[in-house]
Coordinates of N, CA and C and ligand atoms in Angstrom, one line a residue:
X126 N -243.3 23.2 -154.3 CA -244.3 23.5 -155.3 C -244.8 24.9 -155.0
X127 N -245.2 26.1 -156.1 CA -245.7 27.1 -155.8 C -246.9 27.0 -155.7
X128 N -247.5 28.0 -155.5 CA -249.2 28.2 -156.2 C -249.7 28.1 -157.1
X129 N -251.3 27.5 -157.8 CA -251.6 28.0 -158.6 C -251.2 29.3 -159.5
X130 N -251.6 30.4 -158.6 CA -251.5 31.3 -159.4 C -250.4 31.5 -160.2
X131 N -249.3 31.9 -158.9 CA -247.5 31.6 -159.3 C -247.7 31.1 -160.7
X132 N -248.1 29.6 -160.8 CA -247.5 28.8 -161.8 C -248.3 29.2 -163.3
X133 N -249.8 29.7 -163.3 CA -250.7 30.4 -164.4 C -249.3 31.5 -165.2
X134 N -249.1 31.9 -163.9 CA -248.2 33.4 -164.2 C -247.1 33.0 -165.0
X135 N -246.3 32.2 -164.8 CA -245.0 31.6 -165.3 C -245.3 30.6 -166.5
X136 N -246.0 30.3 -166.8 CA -246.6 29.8 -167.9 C -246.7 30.8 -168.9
X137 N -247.6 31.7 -168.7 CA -248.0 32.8 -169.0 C -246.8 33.4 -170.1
X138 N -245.8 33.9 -169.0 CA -244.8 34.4 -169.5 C -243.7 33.4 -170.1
X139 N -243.9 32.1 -170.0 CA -243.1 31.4 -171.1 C -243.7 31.1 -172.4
X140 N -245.1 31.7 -172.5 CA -245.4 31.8 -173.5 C -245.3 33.1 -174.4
X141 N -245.1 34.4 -173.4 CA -244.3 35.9 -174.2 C -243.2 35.5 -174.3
X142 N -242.3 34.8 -173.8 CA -240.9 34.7 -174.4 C -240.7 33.7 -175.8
X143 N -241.9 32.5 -175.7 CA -241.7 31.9 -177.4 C -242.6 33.4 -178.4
X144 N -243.8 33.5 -178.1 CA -244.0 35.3 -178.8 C -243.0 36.0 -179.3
X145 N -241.7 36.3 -178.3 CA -240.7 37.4 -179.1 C -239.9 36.6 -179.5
X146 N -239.8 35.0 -179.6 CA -239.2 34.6 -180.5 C -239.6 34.2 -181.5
X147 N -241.0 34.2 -182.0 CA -241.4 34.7 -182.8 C -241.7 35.6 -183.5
X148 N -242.1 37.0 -182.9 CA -241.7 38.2 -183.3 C -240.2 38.7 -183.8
X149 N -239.2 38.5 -183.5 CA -238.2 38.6 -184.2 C -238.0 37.9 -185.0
X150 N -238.0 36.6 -185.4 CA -238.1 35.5 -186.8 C -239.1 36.3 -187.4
X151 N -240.1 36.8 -187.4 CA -240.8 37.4 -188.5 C -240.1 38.8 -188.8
X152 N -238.8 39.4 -187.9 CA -238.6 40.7 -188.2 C -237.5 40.4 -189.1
X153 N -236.7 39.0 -188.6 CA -235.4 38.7 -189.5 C -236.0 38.1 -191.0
X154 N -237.4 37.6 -191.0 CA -237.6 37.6 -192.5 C -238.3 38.5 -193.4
X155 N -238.8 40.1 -192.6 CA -238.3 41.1 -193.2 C -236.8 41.5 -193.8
X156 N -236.7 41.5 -193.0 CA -235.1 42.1 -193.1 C -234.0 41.2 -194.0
X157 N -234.6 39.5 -194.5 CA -234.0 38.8 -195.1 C -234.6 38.8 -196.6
X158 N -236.2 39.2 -196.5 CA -236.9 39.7 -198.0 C -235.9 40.6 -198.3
X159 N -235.5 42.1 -197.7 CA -235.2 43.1 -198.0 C -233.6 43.0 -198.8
X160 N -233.4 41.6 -198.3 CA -231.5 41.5 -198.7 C -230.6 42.2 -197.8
X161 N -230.9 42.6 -196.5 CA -230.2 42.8 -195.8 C -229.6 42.0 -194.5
X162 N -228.9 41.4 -195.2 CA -228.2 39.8 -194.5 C -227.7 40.1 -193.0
X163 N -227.2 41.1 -192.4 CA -227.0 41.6 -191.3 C -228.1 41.7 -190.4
X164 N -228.8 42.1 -190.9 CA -229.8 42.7 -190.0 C -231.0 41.0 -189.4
X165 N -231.0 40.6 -190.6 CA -231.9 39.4 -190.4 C -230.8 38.4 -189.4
X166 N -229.3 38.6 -189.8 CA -228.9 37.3 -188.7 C -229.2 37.6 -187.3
X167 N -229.5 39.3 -187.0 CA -229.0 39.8 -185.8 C -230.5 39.5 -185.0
X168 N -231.6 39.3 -185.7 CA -232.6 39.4 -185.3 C -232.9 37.8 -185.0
X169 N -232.3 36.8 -185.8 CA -232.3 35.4 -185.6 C -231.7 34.8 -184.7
X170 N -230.7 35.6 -184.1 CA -229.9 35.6 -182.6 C -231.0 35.7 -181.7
X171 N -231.6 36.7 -181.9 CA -232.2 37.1 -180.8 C -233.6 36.4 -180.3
X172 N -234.2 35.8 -182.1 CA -234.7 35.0 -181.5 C -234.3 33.5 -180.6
X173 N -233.6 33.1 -181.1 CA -233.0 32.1 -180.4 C -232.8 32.3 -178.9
X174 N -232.2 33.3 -178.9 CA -232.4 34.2 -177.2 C -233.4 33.7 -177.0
X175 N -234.3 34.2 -177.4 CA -236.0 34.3 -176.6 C -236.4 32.9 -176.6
X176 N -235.4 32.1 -177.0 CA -236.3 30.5 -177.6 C -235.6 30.1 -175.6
X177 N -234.6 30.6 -175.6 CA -233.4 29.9 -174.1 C -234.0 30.4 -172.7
X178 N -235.2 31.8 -173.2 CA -235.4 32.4 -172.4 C -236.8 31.2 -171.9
X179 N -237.4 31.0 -173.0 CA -238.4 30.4 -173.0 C -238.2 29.0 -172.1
X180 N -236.9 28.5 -172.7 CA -236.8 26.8 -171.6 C -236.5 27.3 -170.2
X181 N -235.9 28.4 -170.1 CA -235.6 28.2 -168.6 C -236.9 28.4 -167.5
X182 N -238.0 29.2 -168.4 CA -238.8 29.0 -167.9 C -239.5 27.5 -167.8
X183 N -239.7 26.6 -168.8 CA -240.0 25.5 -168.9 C -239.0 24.5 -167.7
X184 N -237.8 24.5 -167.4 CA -237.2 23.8 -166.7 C -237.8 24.3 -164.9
X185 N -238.1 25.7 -164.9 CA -237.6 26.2 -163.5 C -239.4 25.6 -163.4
X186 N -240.1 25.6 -164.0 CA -241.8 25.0 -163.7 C -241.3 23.7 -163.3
X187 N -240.9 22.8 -164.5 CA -240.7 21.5 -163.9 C -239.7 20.8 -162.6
X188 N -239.1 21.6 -162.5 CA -237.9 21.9 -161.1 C -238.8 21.7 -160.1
X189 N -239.7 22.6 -160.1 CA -240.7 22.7 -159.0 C -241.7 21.9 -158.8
X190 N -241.9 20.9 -160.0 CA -243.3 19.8 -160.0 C -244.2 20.6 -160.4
X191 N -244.3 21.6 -161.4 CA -245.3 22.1 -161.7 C -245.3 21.5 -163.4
X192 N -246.3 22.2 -163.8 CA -247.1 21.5 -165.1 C -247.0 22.4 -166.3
X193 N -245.7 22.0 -167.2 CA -245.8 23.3 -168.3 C -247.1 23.1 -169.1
X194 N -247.7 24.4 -169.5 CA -248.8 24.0 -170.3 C -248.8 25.1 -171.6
X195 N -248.5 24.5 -172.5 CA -248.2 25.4 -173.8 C -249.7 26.1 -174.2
X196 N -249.7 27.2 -174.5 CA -251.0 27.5 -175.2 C -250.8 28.7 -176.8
X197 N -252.0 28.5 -177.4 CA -251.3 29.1 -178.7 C -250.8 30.2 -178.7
X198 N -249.7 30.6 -179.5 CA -249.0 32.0 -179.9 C -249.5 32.8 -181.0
X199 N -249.0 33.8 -180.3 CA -250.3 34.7 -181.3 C -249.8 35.2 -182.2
X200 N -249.9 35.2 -184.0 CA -249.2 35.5 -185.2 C -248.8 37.0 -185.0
X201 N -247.1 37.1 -185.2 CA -246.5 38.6 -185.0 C -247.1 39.2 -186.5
X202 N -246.8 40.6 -186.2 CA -246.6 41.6 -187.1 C -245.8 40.7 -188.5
X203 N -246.2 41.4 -189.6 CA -245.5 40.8 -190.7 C -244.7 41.9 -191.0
X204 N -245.1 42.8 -191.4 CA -244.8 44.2 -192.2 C -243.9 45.4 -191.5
X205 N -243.4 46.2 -191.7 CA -242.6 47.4 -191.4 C -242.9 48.6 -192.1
X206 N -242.9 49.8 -191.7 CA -242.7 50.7 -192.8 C -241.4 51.1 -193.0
X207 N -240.1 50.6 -192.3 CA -238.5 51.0 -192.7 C -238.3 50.2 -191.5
X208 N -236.6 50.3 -191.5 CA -235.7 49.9 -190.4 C -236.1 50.1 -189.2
X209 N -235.9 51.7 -189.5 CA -235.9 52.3 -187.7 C -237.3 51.7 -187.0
X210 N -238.4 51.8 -188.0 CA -240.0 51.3 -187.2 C -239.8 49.9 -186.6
X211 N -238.7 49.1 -187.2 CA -239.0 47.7 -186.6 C -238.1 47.8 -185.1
X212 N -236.9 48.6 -185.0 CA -236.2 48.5 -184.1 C -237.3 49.1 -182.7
X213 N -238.1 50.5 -183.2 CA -239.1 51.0 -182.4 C -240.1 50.0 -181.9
X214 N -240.6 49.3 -183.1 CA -241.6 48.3 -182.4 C -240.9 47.5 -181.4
X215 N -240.1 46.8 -181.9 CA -239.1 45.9 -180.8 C -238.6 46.4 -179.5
X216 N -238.1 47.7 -179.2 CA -237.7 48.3 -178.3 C -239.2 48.4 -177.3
X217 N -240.2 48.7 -177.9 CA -241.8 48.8 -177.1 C -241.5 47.5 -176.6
X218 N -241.3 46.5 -177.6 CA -242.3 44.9 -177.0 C -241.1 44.6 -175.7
X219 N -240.1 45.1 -176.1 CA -239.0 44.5 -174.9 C -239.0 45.1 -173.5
X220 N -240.1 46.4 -173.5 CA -240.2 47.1 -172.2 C -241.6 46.3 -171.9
X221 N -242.6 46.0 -172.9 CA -243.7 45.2 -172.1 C -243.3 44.0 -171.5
X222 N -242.7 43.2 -172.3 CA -241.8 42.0 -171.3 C -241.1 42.2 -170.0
X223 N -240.4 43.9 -169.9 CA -239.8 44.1 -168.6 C -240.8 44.2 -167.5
X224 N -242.1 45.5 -167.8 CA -243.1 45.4 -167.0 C -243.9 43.9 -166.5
X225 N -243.7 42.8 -167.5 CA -243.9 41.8 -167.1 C -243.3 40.7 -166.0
X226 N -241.8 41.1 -166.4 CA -241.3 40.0 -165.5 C -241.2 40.7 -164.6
X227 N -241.5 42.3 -164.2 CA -241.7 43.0 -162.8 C -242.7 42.4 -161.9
X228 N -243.8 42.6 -163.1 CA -245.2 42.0 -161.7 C -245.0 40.8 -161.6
X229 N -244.1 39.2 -162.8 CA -243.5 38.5 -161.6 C -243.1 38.5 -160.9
X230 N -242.3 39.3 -159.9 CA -241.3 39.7 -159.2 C -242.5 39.8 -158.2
X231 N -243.2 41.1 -158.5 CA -244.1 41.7 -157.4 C -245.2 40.6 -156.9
X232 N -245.3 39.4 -158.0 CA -246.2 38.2 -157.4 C -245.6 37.5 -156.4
X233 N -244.5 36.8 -156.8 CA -243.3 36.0 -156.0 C -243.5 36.5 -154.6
X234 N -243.3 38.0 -154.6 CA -243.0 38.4 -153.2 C -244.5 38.3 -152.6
X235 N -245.3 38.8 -153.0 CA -247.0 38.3 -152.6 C -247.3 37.3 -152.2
X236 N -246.7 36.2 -152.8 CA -246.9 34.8 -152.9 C -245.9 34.1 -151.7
X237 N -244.9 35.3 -151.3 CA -243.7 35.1 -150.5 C -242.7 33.7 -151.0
X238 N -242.8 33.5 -152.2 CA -242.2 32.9 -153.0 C -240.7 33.1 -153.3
X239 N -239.6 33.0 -152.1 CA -238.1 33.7 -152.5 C -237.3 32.5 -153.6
X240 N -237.8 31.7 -153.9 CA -236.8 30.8 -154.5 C -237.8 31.2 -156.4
X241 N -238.6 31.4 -156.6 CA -239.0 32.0 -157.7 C -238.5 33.6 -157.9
X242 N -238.5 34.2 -156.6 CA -237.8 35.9 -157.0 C -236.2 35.2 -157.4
X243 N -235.8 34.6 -156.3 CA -234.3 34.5 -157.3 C -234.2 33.7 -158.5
X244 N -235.2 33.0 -159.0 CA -235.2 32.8 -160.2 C -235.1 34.0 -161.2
X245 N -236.2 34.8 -160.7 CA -236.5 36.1 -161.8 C -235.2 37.1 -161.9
X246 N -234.2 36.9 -160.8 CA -233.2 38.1 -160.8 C -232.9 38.2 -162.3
X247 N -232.2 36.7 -162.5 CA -231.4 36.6 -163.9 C -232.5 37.5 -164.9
X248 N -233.9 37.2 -165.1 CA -234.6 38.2 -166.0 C -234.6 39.7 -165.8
X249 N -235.0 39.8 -164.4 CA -234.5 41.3 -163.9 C -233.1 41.9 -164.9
X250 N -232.0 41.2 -164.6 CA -230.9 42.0 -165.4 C -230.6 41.6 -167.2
X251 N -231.8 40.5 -167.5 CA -231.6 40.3 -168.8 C -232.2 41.4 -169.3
X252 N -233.3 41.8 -168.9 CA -233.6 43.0 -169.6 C -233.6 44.3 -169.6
X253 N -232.2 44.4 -168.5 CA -231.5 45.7 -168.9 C -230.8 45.6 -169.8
X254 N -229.9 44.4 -170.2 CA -229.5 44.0 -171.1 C -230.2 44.3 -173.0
X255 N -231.3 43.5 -172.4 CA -232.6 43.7 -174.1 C -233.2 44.8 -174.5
X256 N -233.4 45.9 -173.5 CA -233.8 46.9 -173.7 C -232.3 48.1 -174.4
X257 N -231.6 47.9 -173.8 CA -229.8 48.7 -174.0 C -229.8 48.2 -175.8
X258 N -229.4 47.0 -175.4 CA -229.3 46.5 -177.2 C -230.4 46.6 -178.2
X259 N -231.5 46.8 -178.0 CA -232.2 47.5 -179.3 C -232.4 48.9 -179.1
X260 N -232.2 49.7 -178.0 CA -232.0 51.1 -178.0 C -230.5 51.2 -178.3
X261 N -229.8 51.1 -178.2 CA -228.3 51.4 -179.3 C -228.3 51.7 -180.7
X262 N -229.0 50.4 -181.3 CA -229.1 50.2 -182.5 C -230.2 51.4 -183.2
X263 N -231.2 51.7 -182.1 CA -232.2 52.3 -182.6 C -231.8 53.9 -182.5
X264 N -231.1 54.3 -181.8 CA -230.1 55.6 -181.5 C -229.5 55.7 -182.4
X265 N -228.8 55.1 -183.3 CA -227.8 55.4 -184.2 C -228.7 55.9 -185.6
X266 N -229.5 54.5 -185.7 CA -230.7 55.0 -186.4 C -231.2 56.1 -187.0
X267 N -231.5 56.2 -185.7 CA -232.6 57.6 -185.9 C -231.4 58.8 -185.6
X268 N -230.4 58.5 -184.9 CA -229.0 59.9 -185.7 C -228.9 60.0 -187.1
X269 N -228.3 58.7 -187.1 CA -227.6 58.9 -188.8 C -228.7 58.5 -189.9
X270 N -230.0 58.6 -189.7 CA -230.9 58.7 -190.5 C -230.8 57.1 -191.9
X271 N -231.7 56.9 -192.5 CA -231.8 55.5 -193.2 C -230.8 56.1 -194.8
X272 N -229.7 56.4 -194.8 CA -228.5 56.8 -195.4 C -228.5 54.9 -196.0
X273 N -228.3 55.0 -197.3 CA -228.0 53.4 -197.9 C -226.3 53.4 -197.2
X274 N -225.2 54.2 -196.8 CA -224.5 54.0 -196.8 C -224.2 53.6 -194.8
X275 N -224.9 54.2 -194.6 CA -225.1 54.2 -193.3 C -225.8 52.5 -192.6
X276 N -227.2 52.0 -193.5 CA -227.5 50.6 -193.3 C -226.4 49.8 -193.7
X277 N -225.7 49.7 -195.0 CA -224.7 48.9 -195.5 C -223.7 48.7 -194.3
X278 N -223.5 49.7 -193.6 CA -222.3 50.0 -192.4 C -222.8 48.7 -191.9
X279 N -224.0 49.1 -191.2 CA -224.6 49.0 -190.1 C -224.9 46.9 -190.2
X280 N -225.0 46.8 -191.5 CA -225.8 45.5 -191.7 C -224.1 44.4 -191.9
X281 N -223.1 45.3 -192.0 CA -222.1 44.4 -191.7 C -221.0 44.1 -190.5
X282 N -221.8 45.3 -189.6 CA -221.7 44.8 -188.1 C -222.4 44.3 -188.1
X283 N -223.7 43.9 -187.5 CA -224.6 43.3 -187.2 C -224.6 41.5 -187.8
X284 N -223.5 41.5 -188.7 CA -224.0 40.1 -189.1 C -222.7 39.4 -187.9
X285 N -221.8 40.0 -187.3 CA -221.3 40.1 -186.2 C -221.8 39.0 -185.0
X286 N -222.7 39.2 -184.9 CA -223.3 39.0 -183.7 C -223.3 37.9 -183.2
X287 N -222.8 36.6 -182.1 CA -222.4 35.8 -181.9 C -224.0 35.2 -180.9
Ligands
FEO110 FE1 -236.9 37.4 -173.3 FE2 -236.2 39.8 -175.0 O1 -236.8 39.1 -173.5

């Protein structure tokens, strides 16, 4: 069993991971108002991501005998002013999440908690991973400028995405 605190913390952050999978379900139904069928599936992926991210936190609490405790999520953004702003927004929330599962990292070790840091690795390298994939997309972006021929490209790779 961890700590208190440990377990506030981990709660905490299984509740930012249902958050960005909420935030992106609200970005894929922008992006599914807009008719661009690509873009909304790619964003529906990722919430689902964030839903897998969310149980493993829920399993590794209960692994331990600790007490998941859900608390409310806070209604995302509705609105965009274009493409590129939503990839921008998203790219921000995905580095707050990384600073986050850092100071779990930096608690664990405080807490001298090694079987919670090796839990966190897998997050550690997930979000080099999350941060890479909406900065790619948001790179090309902001190169090749919001060109209708350039999103059409773009929205039938993206419905791609497995
Ligand atoms: Fe669960 Fe996108 O980090």
């Amino acid at each position: 069993m961890f700590s208190q605190k440990m377990l506030n913390a981990l709660n905490r952050q299984l509740n930012r991971e249902l958050y960005s999978a909420y935030l992106y379900l609200a970005m894929a139904s922008y992006f599914d108002n807009l008719g661009l069928k690509g873009f909304a599936h790619w964003m529906k992926v990722q919430a689902k991501e964030e839903l897998e991210h969310a149980m493993k936190f829920y399993e590794y609490i209960n692994d331990r005998g600790g007490r998941v405790v859900l608390e409310d999520i806070e209604a995302p953004p509705q609105e965009w002013n274009n493409i590129t702003e939503v990839f921008e927004k998203a790219l921000e929330h995905e580095k707050k999440v990384t600073k986050s599962i850092h100071d779990l990292v930096e608690l664990a070790k405080q807490e001298n908690d090694i079987a919670t840091q090796v839990f966190l690795n897998w997050f550690v390298s997930e979000q080099v991973e999350e941060e890479k994939s909406f900065s790619e997309i948001l790179q090309l972006l902001k190169y090749a400028g919001e060109k209708p021929q350039v999103i059409i490209a773009l929205d039938r790779q993206l419905v791609q995405r497995k």
